[in-house]
PDB file of C-alpha atoms and ligand atoms in Angstrom:
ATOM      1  CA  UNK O   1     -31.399  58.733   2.481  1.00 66.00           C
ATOM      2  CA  UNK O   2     -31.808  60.689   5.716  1.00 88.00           C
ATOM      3  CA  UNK O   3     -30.553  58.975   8.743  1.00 95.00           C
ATOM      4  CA  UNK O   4     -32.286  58.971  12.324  1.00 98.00           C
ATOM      5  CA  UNK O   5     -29.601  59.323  15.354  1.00 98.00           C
ATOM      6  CA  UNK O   6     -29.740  57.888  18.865  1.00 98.00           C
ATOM      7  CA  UNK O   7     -30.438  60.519  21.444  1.00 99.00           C
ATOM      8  CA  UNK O   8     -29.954  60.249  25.325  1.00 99.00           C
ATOM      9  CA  UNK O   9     -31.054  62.603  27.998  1.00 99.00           C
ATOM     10  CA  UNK O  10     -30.075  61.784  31.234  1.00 98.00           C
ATOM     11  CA  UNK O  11     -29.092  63.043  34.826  1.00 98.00           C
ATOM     12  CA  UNK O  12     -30.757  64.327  37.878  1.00 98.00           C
ATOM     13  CA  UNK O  13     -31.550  68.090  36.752  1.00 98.00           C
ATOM     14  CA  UNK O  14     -34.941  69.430  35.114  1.00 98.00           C
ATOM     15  CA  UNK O  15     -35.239  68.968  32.042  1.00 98.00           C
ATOM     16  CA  UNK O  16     -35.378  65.860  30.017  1.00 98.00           C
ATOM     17  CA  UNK O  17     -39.133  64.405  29.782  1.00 98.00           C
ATOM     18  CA  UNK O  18     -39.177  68.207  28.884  1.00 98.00           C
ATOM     19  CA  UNK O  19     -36.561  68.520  25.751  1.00 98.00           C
ATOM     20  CA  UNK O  20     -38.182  65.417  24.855  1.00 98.00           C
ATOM     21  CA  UNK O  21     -41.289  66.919  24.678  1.00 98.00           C
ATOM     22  CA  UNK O  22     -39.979  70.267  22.846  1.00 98.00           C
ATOM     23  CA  UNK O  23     -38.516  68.275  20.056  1.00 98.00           C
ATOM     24  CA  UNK O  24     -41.695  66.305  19.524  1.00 98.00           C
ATOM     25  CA  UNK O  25     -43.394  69.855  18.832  1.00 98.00           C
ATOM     26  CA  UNK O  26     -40.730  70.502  16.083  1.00 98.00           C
ATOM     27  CA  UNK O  27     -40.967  67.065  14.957  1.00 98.00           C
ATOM     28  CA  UNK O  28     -44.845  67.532  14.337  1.00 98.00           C
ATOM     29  CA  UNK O  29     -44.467  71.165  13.191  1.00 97.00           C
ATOM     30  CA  UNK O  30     -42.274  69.660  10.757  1.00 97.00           C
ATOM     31  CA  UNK O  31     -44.811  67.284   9.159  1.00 97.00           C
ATOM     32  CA  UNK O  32     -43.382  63.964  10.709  1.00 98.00           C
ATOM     33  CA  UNK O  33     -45.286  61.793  13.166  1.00 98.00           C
ATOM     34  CA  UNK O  34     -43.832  61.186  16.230  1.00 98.00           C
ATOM     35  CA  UNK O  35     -44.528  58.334  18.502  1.00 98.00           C
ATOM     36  CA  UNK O  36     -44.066  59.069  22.334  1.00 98.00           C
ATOM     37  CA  UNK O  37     -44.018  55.948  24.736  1.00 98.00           C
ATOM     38  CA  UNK O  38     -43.613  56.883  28.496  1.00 97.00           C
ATOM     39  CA  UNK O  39     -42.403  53.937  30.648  1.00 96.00           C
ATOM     40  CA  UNK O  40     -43.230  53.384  34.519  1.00 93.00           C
ATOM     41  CA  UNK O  41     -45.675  56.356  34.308  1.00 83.00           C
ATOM     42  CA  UNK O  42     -49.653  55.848  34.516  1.00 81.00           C
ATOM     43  CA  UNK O  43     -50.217  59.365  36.403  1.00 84.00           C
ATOM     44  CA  UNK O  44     -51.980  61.435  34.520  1.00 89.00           C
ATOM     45  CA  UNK O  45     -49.792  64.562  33.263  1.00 94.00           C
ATOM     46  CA  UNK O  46     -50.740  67.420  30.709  1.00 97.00           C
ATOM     47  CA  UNK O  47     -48.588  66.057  27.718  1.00 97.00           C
ATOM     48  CA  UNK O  48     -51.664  63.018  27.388  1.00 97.00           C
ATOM     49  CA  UNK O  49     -53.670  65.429  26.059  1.00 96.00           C
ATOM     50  CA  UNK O  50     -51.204  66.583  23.375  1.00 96.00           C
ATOM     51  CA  UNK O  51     -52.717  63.966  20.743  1.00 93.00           C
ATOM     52  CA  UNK O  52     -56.093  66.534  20.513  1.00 94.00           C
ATOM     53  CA  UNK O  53     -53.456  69.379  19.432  1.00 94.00           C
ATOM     54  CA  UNK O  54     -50.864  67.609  17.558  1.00 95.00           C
ATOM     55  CA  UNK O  55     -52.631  65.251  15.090  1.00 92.00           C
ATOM     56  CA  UNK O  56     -49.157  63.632  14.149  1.00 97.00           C
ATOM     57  CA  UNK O  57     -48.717  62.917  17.883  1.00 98.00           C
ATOM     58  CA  UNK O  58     -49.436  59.603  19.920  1.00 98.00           C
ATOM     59  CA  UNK O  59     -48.816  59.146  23.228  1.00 98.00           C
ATOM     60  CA  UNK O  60     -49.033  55.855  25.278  1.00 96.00           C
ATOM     61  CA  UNK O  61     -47.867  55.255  28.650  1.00 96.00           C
ATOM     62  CA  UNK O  62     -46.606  51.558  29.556  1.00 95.00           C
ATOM     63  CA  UNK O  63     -46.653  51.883  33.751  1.00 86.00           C
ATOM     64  CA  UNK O  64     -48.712  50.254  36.126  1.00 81.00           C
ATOM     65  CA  UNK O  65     -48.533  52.018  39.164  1.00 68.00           C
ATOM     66  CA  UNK O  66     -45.694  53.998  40.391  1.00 64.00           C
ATOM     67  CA  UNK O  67     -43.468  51.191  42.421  1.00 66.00           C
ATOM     68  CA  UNK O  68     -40.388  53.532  43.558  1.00 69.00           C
ATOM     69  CA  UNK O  69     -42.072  53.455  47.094  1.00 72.00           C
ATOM     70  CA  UNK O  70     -41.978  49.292  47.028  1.00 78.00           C
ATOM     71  CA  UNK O  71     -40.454  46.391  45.014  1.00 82.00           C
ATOM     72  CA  UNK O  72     -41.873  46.074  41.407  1.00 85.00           C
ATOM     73  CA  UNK O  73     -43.895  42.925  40.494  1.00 87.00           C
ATOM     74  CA  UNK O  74     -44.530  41.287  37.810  1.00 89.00           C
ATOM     75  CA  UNK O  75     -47.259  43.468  36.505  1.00 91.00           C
ATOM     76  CA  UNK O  76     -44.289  45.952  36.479  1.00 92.00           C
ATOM     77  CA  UNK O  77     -42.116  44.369  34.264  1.00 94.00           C
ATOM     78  CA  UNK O  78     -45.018  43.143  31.625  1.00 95.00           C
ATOM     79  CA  UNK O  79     -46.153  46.495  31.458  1.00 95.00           C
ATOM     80  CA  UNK O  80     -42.498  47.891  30.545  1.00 96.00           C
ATOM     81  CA  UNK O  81     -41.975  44.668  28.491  1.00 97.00           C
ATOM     82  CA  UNK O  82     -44.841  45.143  26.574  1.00 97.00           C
ATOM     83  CA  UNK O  83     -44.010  48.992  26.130  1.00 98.00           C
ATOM     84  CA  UNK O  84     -40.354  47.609  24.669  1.00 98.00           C
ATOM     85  CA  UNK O  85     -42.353  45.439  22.432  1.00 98.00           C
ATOM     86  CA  UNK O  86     -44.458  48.336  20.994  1.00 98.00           C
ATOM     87  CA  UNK O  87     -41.502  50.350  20.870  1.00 98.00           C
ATOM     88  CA  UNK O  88     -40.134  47.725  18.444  1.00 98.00           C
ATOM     89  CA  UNK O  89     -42.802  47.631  16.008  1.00 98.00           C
ATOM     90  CA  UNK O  90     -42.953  51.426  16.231  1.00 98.00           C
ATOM     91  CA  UNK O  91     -39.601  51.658  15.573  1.00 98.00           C
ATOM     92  CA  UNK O  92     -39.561  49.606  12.482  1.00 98.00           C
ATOM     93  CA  UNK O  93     -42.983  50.603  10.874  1.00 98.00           C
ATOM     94  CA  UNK O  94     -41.265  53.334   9.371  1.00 95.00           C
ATOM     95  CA  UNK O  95     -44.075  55.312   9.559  1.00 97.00           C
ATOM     96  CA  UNK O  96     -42.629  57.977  12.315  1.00 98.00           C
ATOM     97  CA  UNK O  97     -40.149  60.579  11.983  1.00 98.00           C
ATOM     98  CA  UNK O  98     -39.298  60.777  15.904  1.00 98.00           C
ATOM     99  CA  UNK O  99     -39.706  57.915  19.064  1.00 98.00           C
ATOM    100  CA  UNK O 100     -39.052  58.767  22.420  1.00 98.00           C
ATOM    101  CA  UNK O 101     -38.668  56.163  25.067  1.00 98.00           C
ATOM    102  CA  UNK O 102     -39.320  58.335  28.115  1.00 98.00           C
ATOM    103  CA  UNK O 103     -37.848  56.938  31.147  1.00 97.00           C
ATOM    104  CA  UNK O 104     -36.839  54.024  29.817  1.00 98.00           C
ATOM    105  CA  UNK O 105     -33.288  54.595  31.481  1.00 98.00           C
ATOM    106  CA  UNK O 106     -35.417  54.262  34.944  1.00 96.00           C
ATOM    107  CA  UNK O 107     -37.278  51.164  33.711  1.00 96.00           C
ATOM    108  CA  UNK O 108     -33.429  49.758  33.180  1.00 97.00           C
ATOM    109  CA  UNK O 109     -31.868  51.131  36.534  1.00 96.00           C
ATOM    110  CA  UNK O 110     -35.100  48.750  38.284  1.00 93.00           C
ATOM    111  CA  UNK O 111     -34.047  45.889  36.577  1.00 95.00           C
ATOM    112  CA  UNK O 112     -37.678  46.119  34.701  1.00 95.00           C
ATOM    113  CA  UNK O 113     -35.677  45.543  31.487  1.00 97.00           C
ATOM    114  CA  UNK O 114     -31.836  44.231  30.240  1.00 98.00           C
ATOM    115  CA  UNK O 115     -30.308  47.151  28.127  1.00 98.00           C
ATOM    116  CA  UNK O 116     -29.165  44.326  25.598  1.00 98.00           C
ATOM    117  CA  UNK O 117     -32.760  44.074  24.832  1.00 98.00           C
ATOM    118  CA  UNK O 118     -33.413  47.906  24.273  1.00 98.00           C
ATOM    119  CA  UNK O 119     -30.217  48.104  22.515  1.00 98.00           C
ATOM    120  CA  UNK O 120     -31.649  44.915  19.768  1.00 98.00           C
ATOM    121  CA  UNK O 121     -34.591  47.057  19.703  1.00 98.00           C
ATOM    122  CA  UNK O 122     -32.588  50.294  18.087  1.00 98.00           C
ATOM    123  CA  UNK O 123     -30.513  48.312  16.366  1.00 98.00           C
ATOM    124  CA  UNK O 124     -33.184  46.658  14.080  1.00 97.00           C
ATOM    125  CA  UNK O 125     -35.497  50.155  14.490  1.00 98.00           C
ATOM    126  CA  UNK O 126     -35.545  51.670  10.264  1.00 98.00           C
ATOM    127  CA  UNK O 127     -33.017  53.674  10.206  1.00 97.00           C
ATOM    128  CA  UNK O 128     -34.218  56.850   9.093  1.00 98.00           C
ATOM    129  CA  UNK O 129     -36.504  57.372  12.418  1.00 98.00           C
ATOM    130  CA  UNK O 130     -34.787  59.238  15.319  1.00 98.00           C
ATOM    131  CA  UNK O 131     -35.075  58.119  18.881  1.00 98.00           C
ATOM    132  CA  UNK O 132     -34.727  59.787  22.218  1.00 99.00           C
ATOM    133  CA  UNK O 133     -34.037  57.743  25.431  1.00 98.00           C
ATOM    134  CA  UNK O 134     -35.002  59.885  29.082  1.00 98.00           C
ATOM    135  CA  UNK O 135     -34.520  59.275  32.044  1.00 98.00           C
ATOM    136  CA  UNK O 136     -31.910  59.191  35.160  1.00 97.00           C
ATOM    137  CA  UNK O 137     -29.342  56.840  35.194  1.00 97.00           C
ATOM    138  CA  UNK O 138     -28.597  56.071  31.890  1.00 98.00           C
ATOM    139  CA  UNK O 139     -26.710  52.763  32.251  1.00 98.00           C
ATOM    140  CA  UNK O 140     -22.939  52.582  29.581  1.00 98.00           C
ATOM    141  CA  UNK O 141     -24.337  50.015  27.038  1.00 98.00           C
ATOM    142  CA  UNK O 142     -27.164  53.002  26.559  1.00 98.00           C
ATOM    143  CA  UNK O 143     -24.993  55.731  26.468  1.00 98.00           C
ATOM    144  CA  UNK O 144     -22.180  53.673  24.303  1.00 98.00           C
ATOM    145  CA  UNK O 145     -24.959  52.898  21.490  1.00 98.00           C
ATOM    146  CA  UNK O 146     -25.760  56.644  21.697  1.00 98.00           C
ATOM    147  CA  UNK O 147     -24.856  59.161  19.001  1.00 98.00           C
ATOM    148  CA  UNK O 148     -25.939  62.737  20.917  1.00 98.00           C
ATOM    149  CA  UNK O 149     -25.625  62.343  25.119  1.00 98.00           C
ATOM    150  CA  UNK O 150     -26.937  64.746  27.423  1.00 98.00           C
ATOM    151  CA  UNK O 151     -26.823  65.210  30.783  1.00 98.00           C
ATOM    152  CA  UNK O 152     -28.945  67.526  32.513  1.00 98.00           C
ATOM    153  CA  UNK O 153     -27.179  68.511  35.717  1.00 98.00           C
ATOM    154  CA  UNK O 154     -28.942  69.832  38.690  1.00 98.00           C
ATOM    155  CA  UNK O 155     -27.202  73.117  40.177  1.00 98.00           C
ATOM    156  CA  UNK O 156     -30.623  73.758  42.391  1.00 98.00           C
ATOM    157  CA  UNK O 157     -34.289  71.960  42.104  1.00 98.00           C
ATOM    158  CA  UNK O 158     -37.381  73.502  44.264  1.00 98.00           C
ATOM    159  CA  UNK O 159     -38.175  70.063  44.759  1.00 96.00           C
ATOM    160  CA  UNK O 160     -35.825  70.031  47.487  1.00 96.00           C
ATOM    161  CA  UNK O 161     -37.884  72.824  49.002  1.00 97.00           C
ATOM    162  CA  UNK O 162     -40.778  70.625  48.647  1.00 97.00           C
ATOM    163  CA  UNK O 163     -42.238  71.503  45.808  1.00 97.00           C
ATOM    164  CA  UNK O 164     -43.991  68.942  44.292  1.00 95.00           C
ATOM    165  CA  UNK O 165     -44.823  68.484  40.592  1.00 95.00           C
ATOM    166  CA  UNK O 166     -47.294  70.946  38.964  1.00 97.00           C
ATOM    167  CA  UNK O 167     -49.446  70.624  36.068  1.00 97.00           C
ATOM    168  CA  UNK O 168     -48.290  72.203  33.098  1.00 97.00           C
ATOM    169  CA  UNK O 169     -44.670  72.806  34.158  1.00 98.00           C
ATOM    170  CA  UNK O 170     -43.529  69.178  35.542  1.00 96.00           C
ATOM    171  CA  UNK O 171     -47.377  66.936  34.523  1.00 96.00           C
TER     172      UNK O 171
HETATM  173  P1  LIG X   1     -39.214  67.373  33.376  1.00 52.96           P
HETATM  174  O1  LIG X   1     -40.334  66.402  33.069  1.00 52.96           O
HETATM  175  O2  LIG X   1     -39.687  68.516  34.194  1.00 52.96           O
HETATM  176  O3  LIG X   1     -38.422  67.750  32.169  1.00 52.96           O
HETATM  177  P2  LIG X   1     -37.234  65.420  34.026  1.00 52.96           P
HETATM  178  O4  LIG X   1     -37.815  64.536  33.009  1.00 52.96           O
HETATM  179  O5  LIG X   1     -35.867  65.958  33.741  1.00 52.96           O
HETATM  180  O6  LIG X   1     -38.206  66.614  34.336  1.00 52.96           O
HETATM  181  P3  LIG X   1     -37.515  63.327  36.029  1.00 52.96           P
HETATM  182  O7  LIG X   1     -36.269  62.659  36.482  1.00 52.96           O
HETATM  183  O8  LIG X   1     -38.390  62.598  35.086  1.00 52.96           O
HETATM  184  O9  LIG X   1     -37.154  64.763  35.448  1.00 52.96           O
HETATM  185  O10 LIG X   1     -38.284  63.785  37.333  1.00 52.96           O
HETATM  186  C1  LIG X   1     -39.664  63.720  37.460  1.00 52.96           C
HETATM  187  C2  LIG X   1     -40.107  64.421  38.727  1.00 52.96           C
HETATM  188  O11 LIG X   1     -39.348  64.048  39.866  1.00 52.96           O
HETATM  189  C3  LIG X   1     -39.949  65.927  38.685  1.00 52.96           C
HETATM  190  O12 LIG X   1     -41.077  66.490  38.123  1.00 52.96           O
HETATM  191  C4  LIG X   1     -39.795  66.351  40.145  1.00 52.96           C
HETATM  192  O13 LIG X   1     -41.041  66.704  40.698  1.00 52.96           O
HETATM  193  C5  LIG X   1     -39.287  65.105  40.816  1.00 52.96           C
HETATM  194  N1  LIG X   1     -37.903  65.316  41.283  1.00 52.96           N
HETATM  195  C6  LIG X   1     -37.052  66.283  40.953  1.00 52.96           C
HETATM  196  N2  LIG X   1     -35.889  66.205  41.597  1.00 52.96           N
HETATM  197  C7  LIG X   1     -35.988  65.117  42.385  1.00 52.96           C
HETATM  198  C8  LIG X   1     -35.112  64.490  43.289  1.00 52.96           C
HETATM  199  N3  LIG X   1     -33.885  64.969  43.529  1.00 52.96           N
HETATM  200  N4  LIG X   1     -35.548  63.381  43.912  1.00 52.96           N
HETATM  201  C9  LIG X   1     -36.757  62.885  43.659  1.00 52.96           C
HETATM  202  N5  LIG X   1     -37.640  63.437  42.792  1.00 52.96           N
HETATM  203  C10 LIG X   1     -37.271  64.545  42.168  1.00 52.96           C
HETATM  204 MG1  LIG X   2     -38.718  62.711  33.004  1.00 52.96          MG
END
């Protein structure tokens, strides 16, 4: 039987949310359904619209309101602990060929989750789906469960020249 692997991208460069992305289109083109959960987002970005395109491809985002500017609250960590939960019964449905868990590596670095949680969660997932973990920060017990790490390495970002996000390229 086919086996899934665990998949991390991680670091501070462009890039992740993005190969995360390109390997859902393969995924789909390939005639699997792919599940897509985003953690601490709720802006809206392009991909949300992907679902009218892709009719193997759901996308659900589990933020409340971005809270890098203050403390989170508790609405914060229902909303990620609720995406964790979905993510579970994804996972183990066995009805999807790919999950991602975008920036669930941020939703860990804020404390919004405990990586021995998310790490239950893969372990019980069926094990023929694959799963791909974003985000910066990927804390050890993530990266040590991990079969395929990446790390996306800034050398230069136009952020720094204050460029902010722009639809279709970063949202
Ligand atoms: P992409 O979605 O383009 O593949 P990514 O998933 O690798 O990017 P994230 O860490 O999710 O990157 O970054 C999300 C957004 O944060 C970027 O779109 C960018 O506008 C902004 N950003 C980039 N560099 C920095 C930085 N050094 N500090 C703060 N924000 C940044
Ligand atoms: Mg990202």
């Amino acid at each position: 039987m086919e086996r899934g692997y665990i998949q991390v991208y991680t670091g501070n460069g462009k890039g992740k949310t993005t190969a995360a992305l390109g390997m859902s289109l393969r995924c789909v083109c390939a005639g699997k359904k792919v599940f897509f959960g985003e953690f601490i987002k709720d802006r809206e970005s392009s991909e949300l619209k992907a679902g009218a395109f892709l009719p193997n491809f759901e996308i659900v985002q589990f933020g409340c309101g971005c809270f890098i500017d203050r403390d989170p609250e508790e609405e914060d960590f229902r909303a990620a602990r609720e995406g964790l939960a979905r993510c579970d019964r994804v996972l183990r449905s066995g009805e999807y060929g790919l999950v991602v868990l975008d920036e669930i590596n941020v939703a860990l670095f804020y404390g919004l989750l405990e990586a021995g949680d998310v790490i239950e969660v893969l372990g019980r997932r069926d094990c023929r789906v694959e799963v791909v973990l974003t985000g910066r920060y990927a804390p050890q017990e993530v990266i040590d469960a991990a079969d395929l790490v990446t790390e996306m390495r800034e050398v230069k970002h136009y952020y720094h020249e204050g460029v902010e996000a722009r639809p279709g390229i970063e949202r």
